[in-house]
Coordinates of C-alpha atoms and ligand atoms in Angstrom, one line a residue:
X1 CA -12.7 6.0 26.1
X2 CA -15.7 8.5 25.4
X3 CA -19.0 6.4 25.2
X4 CA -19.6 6.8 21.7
X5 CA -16.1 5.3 21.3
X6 CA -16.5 2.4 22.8
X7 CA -19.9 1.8 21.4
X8 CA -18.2 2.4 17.9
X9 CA -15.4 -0.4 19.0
X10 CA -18.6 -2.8 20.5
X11 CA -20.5 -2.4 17.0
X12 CA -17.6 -3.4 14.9
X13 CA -16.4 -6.4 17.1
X14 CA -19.6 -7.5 17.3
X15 CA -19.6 -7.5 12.9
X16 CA -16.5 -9.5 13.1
X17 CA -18.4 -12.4 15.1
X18 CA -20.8 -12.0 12.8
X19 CA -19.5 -12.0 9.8
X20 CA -15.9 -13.9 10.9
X21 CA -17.1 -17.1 10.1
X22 CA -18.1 -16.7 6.9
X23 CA -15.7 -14.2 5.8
X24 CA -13.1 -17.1 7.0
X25 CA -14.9 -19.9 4.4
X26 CA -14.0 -18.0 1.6
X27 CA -11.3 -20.0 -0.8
X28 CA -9.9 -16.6 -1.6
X29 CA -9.0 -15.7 1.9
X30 CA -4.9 -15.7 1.9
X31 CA -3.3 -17.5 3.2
X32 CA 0.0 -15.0 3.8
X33 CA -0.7 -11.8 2.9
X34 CA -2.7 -9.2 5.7
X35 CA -6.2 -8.9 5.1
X36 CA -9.0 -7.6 7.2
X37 CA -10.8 -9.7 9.6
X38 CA -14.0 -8.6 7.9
X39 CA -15.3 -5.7 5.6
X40 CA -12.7 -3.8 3.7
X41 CA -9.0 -2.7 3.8
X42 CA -7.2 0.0 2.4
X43 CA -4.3 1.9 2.8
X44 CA -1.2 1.2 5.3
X45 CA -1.0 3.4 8.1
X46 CA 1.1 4.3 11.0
X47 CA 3.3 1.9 9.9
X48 CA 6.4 1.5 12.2
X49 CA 8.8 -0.7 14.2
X50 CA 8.7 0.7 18.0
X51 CA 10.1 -0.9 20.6
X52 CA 11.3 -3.8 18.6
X53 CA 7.5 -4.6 18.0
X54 CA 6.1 -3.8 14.1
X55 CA 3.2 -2.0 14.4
X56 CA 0.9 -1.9 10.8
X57 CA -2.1 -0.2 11.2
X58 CA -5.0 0.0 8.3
X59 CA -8.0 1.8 6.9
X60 CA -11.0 -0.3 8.0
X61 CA -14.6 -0.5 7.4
X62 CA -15.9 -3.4 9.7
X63 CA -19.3 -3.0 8.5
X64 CA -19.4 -3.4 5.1
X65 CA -17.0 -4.3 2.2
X66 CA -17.2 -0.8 1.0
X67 CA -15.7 2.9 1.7
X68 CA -18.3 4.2 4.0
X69 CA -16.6 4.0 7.3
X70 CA -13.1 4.4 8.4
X71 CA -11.6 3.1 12.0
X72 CA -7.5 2.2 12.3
X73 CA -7.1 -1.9 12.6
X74 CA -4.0 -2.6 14.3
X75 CA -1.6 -5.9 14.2
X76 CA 1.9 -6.5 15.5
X77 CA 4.7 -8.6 14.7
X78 CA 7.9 -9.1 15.5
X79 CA 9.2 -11.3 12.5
X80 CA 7.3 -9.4 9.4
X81 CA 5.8 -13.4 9.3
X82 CA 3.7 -13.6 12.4
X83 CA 0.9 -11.4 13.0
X84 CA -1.3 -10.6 16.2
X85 CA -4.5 -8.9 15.9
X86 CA -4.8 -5.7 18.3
X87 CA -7.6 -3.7 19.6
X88 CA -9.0 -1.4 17.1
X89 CA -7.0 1.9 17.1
X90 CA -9.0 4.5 16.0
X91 CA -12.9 4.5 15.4
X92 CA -14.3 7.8 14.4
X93 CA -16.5 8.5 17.5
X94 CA -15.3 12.4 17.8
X95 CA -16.7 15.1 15.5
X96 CA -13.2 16.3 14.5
X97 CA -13.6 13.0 12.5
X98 CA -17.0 11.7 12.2
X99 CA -16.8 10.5 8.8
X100 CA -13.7 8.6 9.1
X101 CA -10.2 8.3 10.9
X102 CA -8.1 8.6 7.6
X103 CA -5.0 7.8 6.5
X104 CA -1.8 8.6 8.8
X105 CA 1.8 7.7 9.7
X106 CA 3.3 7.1 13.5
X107 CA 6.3 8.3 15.3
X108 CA 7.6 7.5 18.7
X109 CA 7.4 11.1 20.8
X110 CA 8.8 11.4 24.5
X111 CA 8.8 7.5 24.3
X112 CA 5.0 7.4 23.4
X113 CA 4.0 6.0 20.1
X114 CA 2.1 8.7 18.5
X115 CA -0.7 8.6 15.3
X116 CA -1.3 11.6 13.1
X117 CA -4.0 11.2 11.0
X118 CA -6.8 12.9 8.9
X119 CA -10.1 13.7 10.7
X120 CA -12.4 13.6 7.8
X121 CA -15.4 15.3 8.2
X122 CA -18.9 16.1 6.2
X123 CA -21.5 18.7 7.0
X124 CA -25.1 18.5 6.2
X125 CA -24.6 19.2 2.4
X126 CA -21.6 17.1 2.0
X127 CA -18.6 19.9 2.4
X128 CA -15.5 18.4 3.4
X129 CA -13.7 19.8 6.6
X130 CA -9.9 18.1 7.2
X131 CA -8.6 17.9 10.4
X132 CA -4.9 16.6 11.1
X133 CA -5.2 14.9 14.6
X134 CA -3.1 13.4 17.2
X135 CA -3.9 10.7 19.4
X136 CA -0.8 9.2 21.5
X137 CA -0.5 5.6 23.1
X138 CA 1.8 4.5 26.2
X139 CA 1.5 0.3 25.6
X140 CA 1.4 0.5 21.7
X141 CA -2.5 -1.3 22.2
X142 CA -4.5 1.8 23.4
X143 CA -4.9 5.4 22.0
X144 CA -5.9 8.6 23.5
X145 CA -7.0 11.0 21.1
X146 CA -5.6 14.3 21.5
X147 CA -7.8 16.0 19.3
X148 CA -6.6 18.7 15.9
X149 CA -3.2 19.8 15.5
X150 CA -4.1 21.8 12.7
X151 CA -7.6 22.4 12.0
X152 CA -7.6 23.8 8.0
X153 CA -5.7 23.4 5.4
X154 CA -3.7 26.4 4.2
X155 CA -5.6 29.5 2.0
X156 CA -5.4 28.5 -1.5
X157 CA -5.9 25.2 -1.2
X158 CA -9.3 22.8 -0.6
X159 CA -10.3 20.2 1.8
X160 CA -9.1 17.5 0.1
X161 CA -6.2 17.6 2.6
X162 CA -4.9 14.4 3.9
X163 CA -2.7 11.7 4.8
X164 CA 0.1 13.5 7.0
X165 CA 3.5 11.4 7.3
X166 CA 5.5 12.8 10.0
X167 CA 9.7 12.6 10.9
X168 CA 11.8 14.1 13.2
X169 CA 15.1 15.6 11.6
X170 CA 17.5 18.2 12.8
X171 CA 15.6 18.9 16.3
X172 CA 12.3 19.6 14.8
X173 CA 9.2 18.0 13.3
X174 CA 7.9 17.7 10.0
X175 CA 5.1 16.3 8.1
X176 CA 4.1 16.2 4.4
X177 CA 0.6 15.9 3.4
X178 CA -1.5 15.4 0.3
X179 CA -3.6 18.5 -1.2
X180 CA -5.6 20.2 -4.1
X181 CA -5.1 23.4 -5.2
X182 CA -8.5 25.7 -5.3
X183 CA -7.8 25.1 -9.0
X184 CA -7.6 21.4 -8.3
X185 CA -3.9 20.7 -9.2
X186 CA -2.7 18.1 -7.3
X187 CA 0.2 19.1 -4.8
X188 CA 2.5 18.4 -1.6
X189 CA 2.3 20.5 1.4
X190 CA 5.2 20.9 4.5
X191 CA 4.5 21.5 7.5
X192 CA 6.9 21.7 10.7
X193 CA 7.3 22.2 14.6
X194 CA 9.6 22.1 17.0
X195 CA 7.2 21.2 19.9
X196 CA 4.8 18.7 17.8
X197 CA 1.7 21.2 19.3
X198 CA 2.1 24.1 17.0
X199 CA 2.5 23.4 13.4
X200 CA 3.9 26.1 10.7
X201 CA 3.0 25.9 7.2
X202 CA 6.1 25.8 5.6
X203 CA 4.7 25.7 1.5
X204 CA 4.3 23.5 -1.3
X205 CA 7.0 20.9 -1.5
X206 CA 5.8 19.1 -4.8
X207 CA 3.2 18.7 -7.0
X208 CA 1.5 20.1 -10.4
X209 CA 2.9 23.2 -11.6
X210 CA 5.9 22.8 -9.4
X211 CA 10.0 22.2 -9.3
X212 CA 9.3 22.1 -13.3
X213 CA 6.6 19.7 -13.6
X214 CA 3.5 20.9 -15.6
X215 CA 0.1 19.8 -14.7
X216 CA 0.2 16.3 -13.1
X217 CA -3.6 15.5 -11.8
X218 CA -5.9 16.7 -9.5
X219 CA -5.3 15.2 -6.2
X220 CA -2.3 13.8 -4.6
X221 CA -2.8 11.3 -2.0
X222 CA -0.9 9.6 0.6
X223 CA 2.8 11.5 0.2
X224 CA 6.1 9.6 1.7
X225 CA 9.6 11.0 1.5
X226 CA 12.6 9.7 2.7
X227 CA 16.3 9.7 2.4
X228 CA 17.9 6.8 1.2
X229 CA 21.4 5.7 -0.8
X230 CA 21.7 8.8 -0.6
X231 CA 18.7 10.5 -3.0
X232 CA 15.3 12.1 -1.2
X233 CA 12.5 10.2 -2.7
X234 CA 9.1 11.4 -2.8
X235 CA 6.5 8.5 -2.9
X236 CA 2.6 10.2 -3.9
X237 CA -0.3 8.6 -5.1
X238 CA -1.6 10.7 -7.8
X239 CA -5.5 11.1 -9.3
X240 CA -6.2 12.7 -12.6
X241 CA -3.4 11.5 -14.5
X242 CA -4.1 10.3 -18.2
X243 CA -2.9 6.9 -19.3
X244 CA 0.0 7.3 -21.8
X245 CA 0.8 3.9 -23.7
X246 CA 1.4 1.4 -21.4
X247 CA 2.1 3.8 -18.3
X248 CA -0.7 5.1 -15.7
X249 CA -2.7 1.9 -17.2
X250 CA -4.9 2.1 -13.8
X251 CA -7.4 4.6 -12.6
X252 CA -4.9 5.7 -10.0
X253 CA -1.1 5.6 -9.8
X254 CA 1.3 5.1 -7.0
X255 CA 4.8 6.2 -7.4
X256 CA 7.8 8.3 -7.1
X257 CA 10.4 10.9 -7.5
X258 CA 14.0 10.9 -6.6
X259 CA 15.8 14.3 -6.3
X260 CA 17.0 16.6 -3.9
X261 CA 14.7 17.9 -1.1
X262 CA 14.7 21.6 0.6
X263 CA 13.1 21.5 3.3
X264 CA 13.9 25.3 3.9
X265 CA 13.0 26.7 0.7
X266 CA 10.8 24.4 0.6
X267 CA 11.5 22.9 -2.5
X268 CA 12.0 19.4 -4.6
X269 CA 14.4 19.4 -7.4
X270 CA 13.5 15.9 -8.8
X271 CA 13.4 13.5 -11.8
X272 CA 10.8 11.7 -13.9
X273 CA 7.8 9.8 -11.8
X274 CA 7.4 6.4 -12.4
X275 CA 5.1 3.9 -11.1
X276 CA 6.2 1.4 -8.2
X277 CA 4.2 -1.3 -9.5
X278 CA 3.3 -2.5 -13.3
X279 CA 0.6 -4.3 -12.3
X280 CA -3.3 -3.9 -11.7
X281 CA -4.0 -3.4 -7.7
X282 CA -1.4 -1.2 -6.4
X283 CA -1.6 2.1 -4.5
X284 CA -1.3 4.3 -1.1
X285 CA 1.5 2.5 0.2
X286 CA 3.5 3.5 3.2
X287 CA 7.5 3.3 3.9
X288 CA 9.5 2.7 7.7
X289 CA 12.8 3.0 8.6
X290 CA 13.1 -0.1 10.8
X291 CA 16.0 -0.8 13.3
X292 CA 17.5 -3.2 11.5
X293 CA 18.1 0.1 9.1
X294 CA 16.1 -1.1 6.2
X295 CA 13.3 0.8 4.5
X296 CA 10.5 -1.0 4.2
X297 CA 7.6 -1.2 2.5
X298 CA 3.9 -2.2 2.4
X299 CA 1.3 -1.3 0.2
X300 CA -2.5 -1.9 -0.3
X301 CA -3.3 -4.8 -3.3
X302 CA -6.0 -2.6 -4.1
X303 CA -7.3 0.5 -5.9
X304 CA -9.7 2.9 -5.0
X305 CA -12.6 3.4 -7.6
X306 CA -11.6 0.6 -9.4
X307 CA -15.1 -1.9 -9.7
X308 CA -14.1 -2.7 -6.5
X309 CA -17.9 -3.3 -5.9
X310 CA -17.2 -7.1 -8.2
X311 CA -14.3 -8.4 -6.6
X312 CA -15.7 -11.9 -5.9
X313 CA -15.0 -11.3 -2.3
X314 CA -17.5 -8.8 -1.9
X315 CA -20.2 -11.4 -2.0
X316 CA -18.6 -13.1 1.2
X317 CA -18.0 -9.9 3.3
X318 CA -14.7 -9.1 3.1
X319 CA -12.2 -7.3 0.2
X320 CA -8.6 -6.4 -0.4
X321 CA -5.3 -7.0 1.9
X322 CA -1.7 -6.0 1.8
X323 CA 0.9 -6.6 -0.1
X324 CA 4.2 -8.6 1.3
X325 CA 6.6 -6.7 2.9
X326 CA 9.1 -4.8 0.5
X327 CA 12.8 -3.5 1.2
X328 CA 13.6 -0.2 -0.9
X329 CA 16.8 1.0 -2.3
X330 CA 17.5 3.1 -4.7
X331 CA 19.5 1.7 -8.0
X332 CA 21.0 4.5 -10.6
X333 CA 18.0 7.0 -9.6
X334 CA 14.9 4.1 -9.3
X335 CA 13.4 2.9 -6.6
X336 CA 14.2 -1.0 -6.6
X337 CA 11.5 -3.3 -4.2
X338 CA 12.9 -6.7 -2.9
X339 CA 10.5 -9.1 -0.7
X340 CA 11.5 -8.7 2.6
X341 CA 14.2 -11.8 3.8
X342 CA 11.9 -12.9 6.3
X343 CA 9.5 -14.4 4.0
X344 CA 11.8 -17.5 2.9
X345 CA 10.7 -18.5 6.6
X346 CA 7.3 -19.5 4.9
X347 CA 9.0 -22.3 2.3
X348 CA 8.1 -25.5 3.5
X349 CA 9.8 -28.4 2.4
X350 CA 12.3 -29.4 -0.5
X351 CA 11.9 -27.1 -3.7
X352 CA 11.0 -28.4 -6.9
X353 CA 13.3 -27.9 -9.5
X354 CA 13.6 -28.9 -13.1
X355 CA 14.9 -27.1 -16.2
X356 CA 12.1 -26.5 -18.8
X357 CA 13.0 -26.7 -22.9
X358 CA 10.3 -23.8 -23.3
X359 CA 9.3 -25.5 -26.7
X360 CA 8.1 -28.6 -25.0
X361 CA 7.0 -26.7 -22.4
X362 CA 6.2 -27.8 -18.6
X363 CA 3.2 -27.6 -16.2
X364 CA 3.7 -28.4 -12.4
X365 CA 0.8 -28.5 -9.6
X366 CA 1.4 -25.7 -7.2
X367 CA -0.5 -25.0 -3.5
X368 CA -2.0 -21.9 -3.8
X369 CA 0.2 -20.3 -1.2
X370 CA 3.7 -20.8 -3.1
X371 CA 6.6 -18.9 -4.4
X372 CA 8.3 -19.5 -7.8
X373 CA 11.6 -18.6 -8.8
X374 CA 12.3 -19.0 -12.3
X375 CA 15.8 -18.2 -14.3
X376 CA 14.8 -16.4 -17.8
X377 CA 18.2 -15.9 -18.9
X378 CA 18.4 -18.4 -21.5
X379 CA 14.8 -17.6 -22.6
X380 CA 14.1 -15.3 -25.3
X381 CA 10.5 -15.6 -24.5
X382 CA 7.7 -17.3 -22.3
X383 CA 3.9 -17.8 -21.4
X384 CA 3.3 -18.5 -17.8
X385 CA -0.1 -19.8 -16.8
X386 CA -1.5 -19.5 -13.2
X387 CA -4.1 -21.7 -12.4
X388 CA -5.6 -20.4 -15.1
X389 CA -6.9 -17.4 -13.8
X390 CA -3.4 -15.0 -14.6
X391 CA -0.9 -15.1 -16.7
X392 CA 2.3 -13.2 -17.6
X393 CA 3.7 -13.3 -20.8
X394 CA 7.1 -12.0 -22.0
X395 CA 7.3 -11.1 -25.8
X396 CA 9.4 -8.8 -27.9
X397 CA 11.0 -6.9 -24.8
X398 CA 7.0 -6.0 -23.4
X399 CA 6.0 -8.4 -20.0
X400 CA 2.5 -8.6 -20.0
X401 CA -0.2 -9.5 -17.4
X402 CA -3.2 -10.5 -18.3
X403 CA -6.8 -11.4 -16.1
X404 CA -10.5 -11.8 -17.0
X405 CA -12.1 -8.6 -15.5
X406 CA -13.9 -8.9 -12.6
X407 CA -16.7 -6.7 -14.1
X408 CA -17.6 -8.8 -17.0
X409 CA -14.7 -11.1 -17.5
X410 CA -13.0 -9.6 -20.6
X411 CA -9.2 -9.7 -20.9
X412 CA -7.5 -7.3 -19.5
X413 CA -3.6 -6.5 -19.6
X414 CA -1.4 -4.4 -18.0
X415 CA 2.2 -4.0 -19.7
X416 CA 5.9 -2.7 -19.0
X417 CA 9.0 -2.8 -21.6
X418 CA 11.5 -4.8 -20.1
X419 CA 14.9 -5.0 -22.7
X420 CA 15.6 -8.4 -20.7
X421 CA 14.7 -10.4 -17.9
X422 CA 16.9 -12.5 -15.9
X423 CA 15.0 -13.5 -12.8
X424 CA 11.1 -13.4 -12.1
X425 CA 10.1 -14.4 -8.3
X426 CA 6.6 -15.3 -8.1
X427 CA 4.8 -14.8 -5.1
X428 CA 1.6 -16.8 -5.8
X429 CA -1.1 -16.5 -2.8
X430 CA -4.7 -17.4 -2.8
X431 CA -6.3 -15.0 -4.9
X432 CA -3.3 -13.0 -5.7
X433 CA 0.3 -12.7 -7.4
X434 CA 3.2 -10.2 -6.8
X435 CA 6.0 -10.7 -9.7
X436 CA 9.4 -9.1 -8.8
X437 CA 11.4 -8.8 -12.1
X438 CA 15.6 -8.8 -11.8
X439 CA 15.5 -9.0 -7.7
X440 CA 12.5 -5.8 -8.1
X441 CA 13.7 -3.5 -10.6
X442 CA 9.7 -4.2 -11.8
X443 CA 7.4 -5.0 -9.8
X444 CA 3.7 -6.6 -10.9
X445 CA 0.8 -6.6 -8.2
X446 CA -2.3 -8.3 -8.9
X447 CA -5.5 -9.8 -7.2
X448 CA -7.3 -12.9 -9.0
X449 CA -9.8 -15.3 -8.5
X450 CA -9.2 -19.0 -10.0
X451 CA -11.3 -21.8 -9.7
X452 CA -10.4 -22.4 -5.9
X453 CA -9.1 -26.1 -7.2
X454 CA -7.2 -24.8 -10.1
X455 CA -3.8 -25.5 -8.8
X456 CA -1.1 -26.0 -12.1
X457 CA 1.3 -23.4 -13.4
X458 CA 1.9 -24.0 -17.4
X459 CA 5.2 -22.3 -18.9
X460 CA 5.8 -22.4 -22.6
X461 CA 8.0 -20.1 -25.0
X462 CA 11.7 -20.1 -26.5
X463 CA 15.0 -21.1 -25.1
X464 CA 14.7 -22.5 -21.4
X465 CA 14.4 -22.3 -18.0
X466 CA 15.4 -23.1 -14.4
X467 CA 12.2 -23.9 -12.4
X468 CA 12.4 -23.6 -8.2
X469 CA 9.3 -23.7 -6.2
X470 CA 7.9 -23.9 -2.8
X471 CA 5.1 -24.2 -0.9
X472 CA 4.4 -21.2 1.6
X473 CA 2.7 -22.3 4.9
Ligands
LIG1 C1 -6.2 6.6 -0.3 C2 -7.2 7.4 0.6 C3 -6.5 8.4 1.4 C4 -7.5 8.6 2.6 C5 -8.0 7.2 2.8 C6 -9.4 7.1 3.2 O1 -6.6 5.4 -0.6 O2 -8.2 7.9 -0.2 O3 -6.3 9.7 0.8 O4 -6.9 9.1 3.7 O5 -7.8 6.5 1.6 O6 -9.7 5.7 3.5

């Protein structure tokens, strides 16, 4: 470790016992979702299972609940349920990266868990320089940076060149990476080796202006594409695009496209985009193949540029976590997102169940960690009221969510038409609610901050329901 790495690890352990105890008094800390030990989280990275082990790594600012530092933080688990806290990964102590170790994917190499990520850097008048770095670890707990694999991004394009997620397929190596055009479209870029040391620019794989798409934003972030059931899918977080009715409601988007991939060529003949998640803090997240063969995901309850500044965490040092773990498959061309099986290890004790006559309606006292499963198919339509700080509404085929702001409390709503619902599974956390629709064929992410001893759940509507609950410990 160089010296100005390790006093870069020193500082920010020594913010976490400062700030630790306090962050940890705060009623909106989860109580099962992953959330940083103090400052601010963003996006997944280097998310993989190696060696039996899950490894999740994230963007971190120990300092300061904001964006103006990025190290790696680093836990493992072997049960998606249980979590251990590592050494920090990455700080950004080299000047291939000075102004932050950004967002990157992992792969095992020669039986070494390798990280490539962006080295973000800023001169003197603020120009961007992008790195794309390597750094390779034998025990999975300590990383030795190797420095730049490639050191610009490729002529026509700018700096804003990051977030490489790297496979191995057919004997060589290949990563795709976010970029922006000179004329600031937002695009895909491959890249491939066979030696992981040398890196060819293969082209542009996706993006604005290409495979028959016409101008779709100015940035693309945080690119993923995989095989699975048998369609490539492409997921990209893009910037710039304009809401259109109840679609792109947020300032950024996180989605996909399923298609068929060339990786020759290279080229992407693909479908429609459509947002993972319906909900308000969704975006960057990150996919693994793991060994049990599943694809899984995890993704950042969180958005950047988004008044992140009054979350009501902020005030008590800490802001944003993960979302739960998320299997993929892909269901008539769509990208369907169950909770991982794992998690019904956190139901404790005997479920409540009851069926509700909607008219009469029904309220029940929930822990703030819980999960609520509700049948919906003999309800034409329902209000459901979480500890009065969210609530979901279902109305004329449209499922609305609806919080006060966290600038200045108004209501806010984000919507998706839904011809019918079956089956909505709540996963209620402290400060935070992920609603999978019909087993995930829509998903709704969102942060929110009750009264920390709000704890009843009021449903109300047409028809009726079957009610099951837990609590989560
Ligand atoms: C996405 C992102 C990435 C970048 C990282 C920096 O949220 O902007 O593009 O690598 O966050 O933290």
């Amino acid at each position: 470790m160089t010296e100005n790495e390790k006093q870069l690890h020193d500082a920010a352990y020594q913010a976490v016992v400062k700030e630790g105890a306090r962050v940890e008094a705060d009623p909106y800390r989860q109580v099962y979702h992953r959330m940083p030990p103090v400052g601010l989280l963003n996006d997944p990275n280097g998310w993989i299972q190696w060696n039996g082990t899950y490894h999740l790594f994230f963007q971190w600012n120990p300092f300061a609940p904001d964006h103006t530092h990025k190290f790696w933080g680093h836990w493992t688990s072997e049960d998606l349920i249980n979590w251990n806290e590592e050494p920090i990964a990455l700080a950004p102590s080299e000047w291939f990266e000075k102004n932050g170790c950004y967002s990157g994917s992992a792969m095992e190499l020669d039986g070494k868990l390798a990280l490539l990520y962006t080295g973000n850097v800023k001169d003197e008048n603020n120009q961007r320089e992008a790195y794309q770095c390597l750094a390779l670890s034998e025990d999975g707990k300590t990383f030795e940076k190797k420095g730049p694999l490639v050191n610009s991004q490729p002529e026509g394009y700018t700096a804003h060149f990051r977030d490489p997620k790297v496979w191995e397929e057919n004997g060589a190596y290949y990563f795709v990476i976010g970029a922006q055009t000179e004329s600031e479209e937002g695009q895909v870029l491959l890249y491939r080796s066979t030696d992981f040391q040398e890196w060819d620019y293969i082209g542009p794989f996706a993006g604005s202006h290409l495979n028959g798409l016409g101008a779709f934003g100015y940035m693309w972030e945080c690119p993923d594409l995989f095989k699975l059931d048998g369609e490539d899918v492409l997921i990209v977080s893009p910037q710039g695009l304009e809401q259109q009715g109840n679609r792109f409601e947020n300032v950024y988007q996180a989605g996909y496209f399923t298609g068929r991939a060339d990786l020759e060529a290279p080229s992407f003949t693909h479908g429609e985009f459509r947002e993972l998640d319906e909900g308000f803090e969704f975006y960057a997240p990150q996919t693994t193949l793991d060994e049990k063969g599943r694809r899984l995901l995890f993704g950042w309850m969180g958005v950047p540029d988004s008044d992140e500044e009054h979350q009501p965490t902020t005030s008590a040092g800490w802001i944003h976590c993960m979302t739960v773990p998320r299997v993929l498959r892909v269901e008539n061309g769509a990208v369907v997102q169950e909770p991982a099986e794992e998690l019904e290890a956190l139901r404790a004790g005997e479920p409540l169940e009851m069926k509700v006559q909607l008219a009469q309606g029904a309220e029940a006292a929930v822990t703030p960690a819980s999960e609520i499963v509700l049948e919906t198919n003999s309800a034409s339509e329902f209000s459901i009221t979480i500890r009065d700080g969210l609530t979901l509404t279902y109305e004329n085929g449209l499922l609305t969510m609806s919080r006060p702001s966290f600038k200045d409390g108004s209501i806010e709503t984000r919507s998706t038409n839904i011809a019918s619902i079956d089956e909505l599974r709540l996963f209620l956390d402290s400060s935070s609610a992920e609603v999978f629709v019909d087993g995930g064929r829509t998903v709704m992410t969102a942060r929110f901050f009750p009264e920390p001893e709000a704890n009843i759940v009021r449903i109300s509507g047409e028809g009726s329901v079957i009610w099951r609950s837990w609590e989560l410990a």
